Short mmCIF file of C-alpha atoms and ligand atoms in Angstrom, two decimals:
data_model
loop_
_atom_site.label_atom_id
_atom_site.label_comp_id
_atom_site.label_asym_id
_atom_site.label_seq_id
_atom_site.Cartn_x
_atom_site.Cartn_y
_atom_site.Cartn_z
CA UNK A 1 88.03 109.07 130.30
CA UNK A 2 91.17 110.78 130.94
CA UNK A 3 94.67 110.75 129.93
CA UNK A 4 97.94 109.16 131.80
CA UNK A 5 100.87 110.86 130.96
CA UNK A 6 103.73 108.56 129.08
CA UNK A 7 107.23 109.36 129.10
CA UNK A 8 109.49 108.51 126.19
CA UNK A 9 112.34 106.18 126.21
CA UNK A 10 113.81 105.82 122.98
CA UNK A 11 113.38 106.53 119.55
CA UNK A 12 114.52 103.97 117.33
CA UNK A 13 115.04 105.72 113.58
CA UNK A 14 114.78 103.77 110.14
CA UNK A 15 114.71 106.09 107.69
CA UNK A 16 114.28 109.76 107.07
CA UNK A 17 110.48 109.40 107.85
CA UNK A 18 110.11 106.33 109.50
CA UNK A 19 110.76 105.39 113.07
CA UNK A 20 109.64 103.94 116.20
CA UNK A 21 108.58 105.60 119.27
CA UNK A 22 109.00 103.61 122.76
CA UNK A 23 107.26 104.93 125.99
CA UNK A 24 106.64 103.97 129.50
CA UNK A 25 103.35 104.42 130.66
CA UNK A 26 100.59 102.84 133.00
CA UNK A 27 97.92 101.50 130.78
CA UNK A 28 95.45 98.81 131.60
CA UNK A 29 96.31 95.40 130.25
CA UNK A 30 95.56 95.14 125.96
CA UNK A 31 95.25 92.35 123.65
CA UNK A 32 97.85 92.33 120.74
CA UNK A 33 96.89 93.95 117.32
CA UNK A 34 95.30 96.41 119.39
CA UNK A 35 95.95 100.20 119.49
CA UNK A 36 96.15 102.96 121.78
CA UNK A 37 96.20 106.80 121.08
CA UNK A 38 99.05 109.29 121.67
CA UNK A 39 98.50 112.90 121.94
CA UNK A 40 100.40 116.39 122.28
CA UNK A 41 99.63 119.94 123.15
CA UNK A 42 100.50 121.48 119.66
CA UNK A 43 99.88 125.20 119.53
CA UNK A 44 97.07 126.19 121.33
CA UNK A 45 95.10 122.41 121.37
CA UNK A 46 96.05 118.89 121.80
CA UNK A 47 96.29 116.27 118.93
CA UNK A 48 95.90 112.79 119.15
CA UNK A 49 95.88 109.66 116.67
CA UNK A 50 95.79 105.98 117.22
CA UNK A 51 98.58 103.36 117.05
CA UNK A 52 98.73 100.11 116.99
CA UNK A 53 101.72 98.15 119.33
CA UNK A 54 104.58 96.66 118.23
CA UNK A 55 105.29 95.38 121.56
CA UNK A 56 103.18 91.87 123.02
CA UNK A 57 101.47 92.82 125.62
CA UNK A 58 103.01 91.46 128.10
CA UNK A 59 106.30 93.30 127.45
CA UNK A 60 107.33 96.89 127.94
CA UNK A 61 108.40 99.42 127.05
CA UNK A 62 105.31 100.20 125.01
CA UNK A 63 106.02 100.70 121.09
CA UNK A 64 104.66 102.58 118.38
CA UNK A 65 106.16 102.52 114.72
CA UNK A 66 105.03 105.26 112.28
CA UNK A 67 105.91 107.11 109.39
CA UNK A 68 105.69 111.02 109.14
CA UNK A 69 102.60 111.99 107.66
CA UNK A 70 102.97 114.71 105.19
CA UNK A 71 102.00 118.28 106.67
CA UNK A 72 100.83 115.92 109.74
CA UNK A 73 101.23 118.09 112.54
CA UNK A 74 101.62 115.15 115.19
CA UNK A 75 103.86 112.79 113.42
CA UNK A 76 106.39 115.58 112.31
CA UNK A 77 106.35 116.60 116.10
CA UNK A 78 106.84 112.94 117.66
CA UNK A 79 109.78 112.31 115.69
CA UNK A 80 111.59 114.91 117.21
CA UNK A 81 110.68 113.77 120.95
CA UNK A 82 113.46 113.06 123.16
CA UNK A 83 113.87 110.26 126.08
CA UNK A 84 112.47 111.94 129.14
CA UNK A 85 110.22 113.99 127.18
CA UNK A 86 106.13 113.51 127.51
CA UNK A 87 103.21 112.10 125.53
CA UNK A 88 100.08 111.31 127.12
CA UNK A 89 97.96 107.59 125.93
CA UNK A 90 94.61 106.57 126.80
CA UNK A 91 94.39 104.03 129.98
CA UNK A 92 92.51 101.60 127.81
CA UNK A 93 93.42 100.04 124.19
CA UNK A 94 90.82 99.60 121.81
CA UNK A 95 90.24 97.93 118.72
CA UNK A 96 89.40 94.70 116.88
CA UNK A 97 92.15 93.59 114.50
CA UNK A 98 92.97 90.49 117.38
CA UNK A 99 93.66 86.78 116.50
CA UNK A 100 90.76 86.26 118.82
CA UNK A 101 88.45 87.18 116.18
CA UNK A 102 89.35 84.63 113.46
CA UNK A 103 88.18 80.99 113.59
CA UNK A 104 91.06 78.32 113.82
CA UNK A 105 92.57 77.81 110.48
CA UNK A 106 95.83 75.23 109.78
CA UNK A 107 97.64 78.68 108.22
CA UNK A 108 97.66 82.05 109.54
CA UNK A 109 98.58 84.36 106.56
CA UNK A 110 99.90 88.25 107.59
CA UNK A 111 100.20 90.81 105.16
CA UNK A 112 101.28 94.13 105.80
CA UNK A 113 102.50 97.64 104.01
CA UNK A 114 104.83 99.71 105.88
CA UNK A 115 103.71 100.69 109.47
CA UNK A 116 100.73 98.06 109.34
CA UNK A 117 103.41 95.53 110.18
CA UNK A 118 103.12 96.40 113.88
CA UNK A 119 100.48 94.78 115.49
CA UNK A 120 101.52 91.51 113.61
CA UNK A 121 105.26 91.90 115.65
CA UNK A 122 102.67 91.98 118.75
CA UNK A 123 100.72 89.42 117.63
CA UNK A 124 104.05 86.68 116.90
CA UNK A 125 105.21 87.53 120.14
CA UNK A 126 102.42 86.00 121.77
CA UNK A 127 101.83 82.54 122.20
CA UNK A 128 98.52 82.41 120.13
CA UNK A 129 99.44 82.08 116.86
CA UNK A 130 101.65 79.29 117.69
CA UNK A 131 99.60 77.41 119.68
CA UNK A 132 96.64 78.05 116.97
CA UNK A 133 97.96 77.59 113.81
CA UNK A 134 100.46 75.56 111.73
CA UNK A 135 101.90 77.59 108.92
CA UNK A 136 102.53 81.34 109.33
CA UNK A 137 103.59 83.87 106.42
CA UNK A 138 104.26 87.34 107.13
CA UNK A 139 104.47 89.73 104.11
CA UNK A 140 105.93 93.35 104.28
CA UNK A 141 105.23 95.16 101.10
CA UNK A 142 107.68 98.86 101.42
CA UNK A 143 108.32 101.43 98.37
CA UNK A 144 112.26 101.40 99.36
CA UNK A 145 114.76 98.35 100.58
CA UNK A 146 115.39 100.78 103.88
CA UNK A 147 111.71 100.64 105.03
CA UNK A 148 111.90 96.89 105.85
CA UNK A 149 112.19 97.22 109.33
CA UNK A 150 112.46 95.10 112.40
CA UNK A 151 114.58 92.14 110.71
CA UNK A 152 116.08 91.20 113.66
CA UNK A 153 112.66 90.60 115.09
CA UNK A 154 111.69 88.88 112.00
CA UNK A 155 114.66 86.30 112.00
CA UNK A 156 114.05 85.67 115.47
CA UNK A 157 110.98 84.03 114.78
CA UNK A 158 112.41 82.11 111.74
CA UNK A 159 114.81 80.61 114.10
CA UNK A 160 112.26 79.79 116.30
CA UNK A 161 110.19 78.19 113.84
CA UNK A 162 111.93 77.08 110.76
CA UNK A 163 109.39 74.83 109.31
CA UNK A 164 106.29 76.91 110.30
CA UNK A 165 106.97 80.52 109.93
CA UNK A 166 108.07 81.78 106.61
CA UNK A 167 108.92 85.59 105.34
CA UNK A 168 108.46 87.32 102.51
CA UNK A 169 109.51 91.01 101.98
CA UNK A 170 107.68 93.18 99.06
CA UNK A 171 109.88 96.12 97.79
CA UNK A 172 107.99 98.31 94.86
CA UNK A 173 109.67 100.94 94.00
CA UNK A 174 113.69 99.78 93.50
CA UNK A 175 115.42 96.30 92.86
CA UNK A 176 116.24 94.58 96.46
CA UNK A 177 117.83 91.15 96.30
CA UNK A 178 115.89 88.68 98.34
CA UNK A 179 112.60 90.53 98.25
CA UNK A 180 109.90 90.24 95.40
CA UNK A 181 110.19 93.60 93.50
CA UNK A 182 105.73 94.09 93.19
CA UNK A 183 102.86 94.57 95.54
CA UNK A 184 100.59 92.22 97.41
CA UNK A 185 97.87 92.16 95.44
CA UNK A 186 99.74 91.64 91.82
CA UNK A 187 101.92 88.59 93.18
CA UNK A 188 98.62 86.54 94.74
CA UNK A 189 97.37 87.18 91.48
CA UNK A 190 100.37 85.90 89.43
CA UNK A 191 101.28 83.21 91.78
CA UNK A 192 104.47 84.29 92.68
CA UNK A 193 103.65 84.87 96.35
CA UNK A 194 102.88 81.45 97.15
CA UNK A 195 105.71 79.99 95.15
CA UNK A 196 108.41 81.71 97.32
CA UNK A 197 105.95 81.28 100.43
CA UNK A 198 105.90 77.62 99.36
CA UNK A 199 102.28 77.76 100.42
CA UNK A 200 99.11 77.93 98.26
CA UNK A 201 96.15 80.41 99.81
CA UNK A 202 93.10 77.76 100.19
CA UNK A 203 89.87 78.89 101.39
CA UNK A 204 89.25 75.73 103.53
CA UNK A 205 92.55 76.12 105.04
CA UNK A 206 93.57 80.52 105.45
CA UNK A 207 93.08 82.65 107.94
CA UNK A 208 94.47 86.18 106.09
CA UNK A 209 95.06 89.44 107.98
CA UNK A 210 95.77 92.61 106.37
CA UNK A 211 96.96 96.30 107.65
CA UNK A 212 98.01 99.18 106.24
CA UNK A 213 97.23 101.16 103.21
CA UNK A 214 93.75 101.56 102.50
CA UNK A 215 94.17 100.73 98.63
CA UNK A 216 96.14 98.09 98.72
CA UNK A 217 93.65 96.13 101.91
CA UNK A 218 90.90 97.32 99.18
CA UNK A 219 92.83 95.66 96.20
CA UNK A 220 94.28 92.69 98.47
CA UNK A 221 90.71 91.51 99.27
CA UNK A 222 89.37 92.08 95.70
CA UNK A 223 91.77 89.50 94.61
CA UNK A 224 91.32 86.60 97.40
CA UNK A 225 87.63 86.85 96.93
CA UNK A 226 88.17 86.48 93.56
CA UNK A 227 89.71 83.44 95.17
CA UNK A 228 86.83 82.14 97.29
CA UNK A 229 87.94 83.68 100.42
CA UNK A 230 85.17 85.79 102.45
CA UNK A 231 85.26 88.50 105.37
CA UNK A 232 85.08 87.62 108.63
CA UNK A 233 81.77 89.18 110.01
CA UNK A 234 80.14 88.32 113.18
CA UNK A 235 77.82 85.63 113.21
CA UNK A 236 79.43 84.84 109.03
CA UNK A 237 83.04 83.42 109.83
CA UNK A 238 85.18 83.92 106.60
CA UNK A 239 88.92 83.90 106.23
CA UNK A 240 89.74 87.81 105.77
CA UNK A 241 89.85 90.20 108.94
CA UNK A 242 91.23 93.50 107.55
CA UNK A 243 92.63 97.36 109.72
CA UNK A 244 92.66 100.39 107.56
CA UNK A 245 95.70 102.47 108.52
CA UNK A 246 94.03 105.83 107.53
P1 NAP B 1 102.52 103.38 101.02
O1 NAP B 1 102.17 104.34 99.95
O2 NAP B 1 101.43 102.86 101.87
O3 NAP B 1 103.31 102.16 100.36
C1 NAP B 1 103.65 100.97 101.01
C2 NAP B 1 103.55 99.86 99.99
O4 NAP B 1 102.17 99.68 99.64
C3 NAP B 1 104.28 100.21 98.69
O5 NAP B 1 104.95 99.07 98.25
C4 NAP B 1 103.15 100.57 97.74
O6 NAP B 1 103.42 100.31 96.39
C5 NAP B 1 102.07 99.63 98.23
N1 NAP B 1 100.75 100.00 97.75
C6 NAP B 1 100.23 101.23 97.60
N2 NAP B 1 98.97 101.14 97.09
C7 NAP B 1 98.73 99.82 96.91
C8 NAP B 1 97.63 99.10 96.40
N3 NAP B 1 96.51 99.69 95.98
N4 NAP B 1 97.72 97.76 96.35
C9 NAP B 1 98.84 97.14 96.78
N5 NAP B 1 99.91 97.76 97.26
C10 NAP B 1 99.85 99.10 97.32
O7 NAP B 1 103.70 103.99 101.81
P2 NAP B 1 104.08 104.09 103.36
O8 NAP B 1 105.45 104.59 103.34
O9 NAP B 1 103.82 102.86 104.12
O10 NAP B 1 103.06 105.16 103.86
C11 NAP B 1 103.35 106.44 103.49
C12 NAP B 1 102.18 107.35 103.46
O11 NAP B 1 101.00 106.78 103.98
C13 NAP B 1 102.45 108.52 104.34
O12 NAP B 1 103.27 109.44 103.68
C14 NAP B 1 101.07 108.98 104.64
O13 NAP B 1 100.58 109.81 103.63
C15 NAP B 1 100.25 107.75 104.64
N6 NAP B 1 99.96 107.38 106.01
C16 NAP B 1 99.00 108.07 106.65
C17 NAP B 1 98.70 107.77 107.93
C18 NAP B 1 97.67 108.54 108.63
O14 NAP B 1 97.40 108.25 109.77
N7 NAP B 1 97.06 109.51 108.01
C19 NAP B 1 99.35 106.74 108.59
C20 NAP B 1 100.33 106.04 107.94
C21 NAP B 1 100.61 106.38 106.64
P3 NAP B 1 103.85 101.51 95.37
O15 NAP B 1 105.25 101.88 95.73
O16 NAP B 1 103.73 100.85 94.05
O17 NAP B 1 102.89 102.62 95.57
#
């Protein structure tokens, strides 16, 4: 399949090694939590990875959030790009980690580490959860205060939903008023998750999503089945659907 060539129109920056890319491109319609891939000629040979959308799909421009990879070669060149400059995406978005995969549910539970809170920002900005599911809790679990990002998208849906959408931010490695100073997996375990989310993780009653790092999906999952909760497979509906971030 080939390539259509994007063309960058901002780049919003958070921190030192985390920002957001935003392109305009022609790509075929895509469901949110979905991901495309992004590519560069870099030295002699082009490299490409896949990222999920921050955007709904129904709005534009395109957006990608990432964080530079360490020695990456592609990440450490993207966050240099320029508006006006070129990236080339697929045509066609791929991938699995949709709301239409999970069975209805009364509460939608989304928990993410750094970057893996995109597709969820796609997700909320579609009607579907809404229209699905009753109580939603979004959970953004950062090392530093700085890397909670998109607030303002955040609060928007607060105010849109007071009684129904509620979130809590996850900050591990300083002290950050308002946000629960741990990771995922230790405050499910300890109760203290639910207590601020003022809602208790029930097998009969969660659909949970999870995205980012690979340990703490791992970790995350470990604990709710310890719970009673099960993965989703095909054909075996459970309450976990999970997207590894690398
Ligand atoms: P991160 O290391 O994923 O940390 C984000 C949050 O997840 C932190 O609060 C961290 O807690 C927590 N966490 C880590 N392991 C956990 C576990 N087992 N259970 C529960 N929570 C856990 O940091 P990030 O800034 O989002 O990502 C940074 C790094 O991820 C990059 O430098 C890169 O190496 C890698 N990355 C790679 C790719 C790729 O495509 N290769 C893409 C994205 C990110 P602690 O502070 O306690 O560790």
């Amino acid at each position: 399949m080939g390539w259509v060539k994007g063309r960058v129109r901002e780049i919003k920056r958070w921190t030192e090694r985390l920002f957001s890319l935003c392109v305009d491109a022609e790509i075929e319609p895509f469901k949110a939590g979905q991901y495309n891939r992004l590519r560069l000629f870099i030295g002699d040979e082009w490299v490409g990875r896949p990222y999920s959308y921050v955007n709904p799909p129904d709005r534009r421009p395109l957006e990608f959030h990432m964080v530079t990879v360490p020695e990456g070669p592609l990440t450490s060149r993207l966050i240099h790009l320029q508006p006006g400059d070129e990236v080339e995406l697929m045509p066609r978005s791929t991938g699995l980690f949709t709301l239409d995969q999970l069975p209805d549910a009364r509460d939608l539970w989304l928990l993410a580490t750094g970057t893996g809170l995109g597709p969820f920002l796609s997700m909320l900005g579609t009607q579907e959860p809404w229209e699905r599911f009753e109580n939603i809790r979004l959970v953004h679990s950062v090392r530093q205060a700085a890397e909670l990002t998109y607030r303002d998208r955040i609060q928007a849906f607060s105010e849109l939903a007071p009684d129904r959408f509620g979130y809590v931010p996850m900050v591990s490695r300083e002290v950050c008023e308002g946000a629960l100073c741990s990771r995922i997996p230790a405050t499910i375990e300890d109760g203290r998750l639910e207590r601020l989310a003022a809602l208790t993780i029930e097998p009969d009653h969660a659909q949970v999503m999870i995205c980012g790092n690979p340990d703490m999906v791992r970790d995350t999952q470990a604990v709710l089945k310890g719970r009673g909760l099960l993965r989703n497979r095909r054909g075996h509906p459970g309450q976990i659907t999970v997207e590894n971030y690398w």
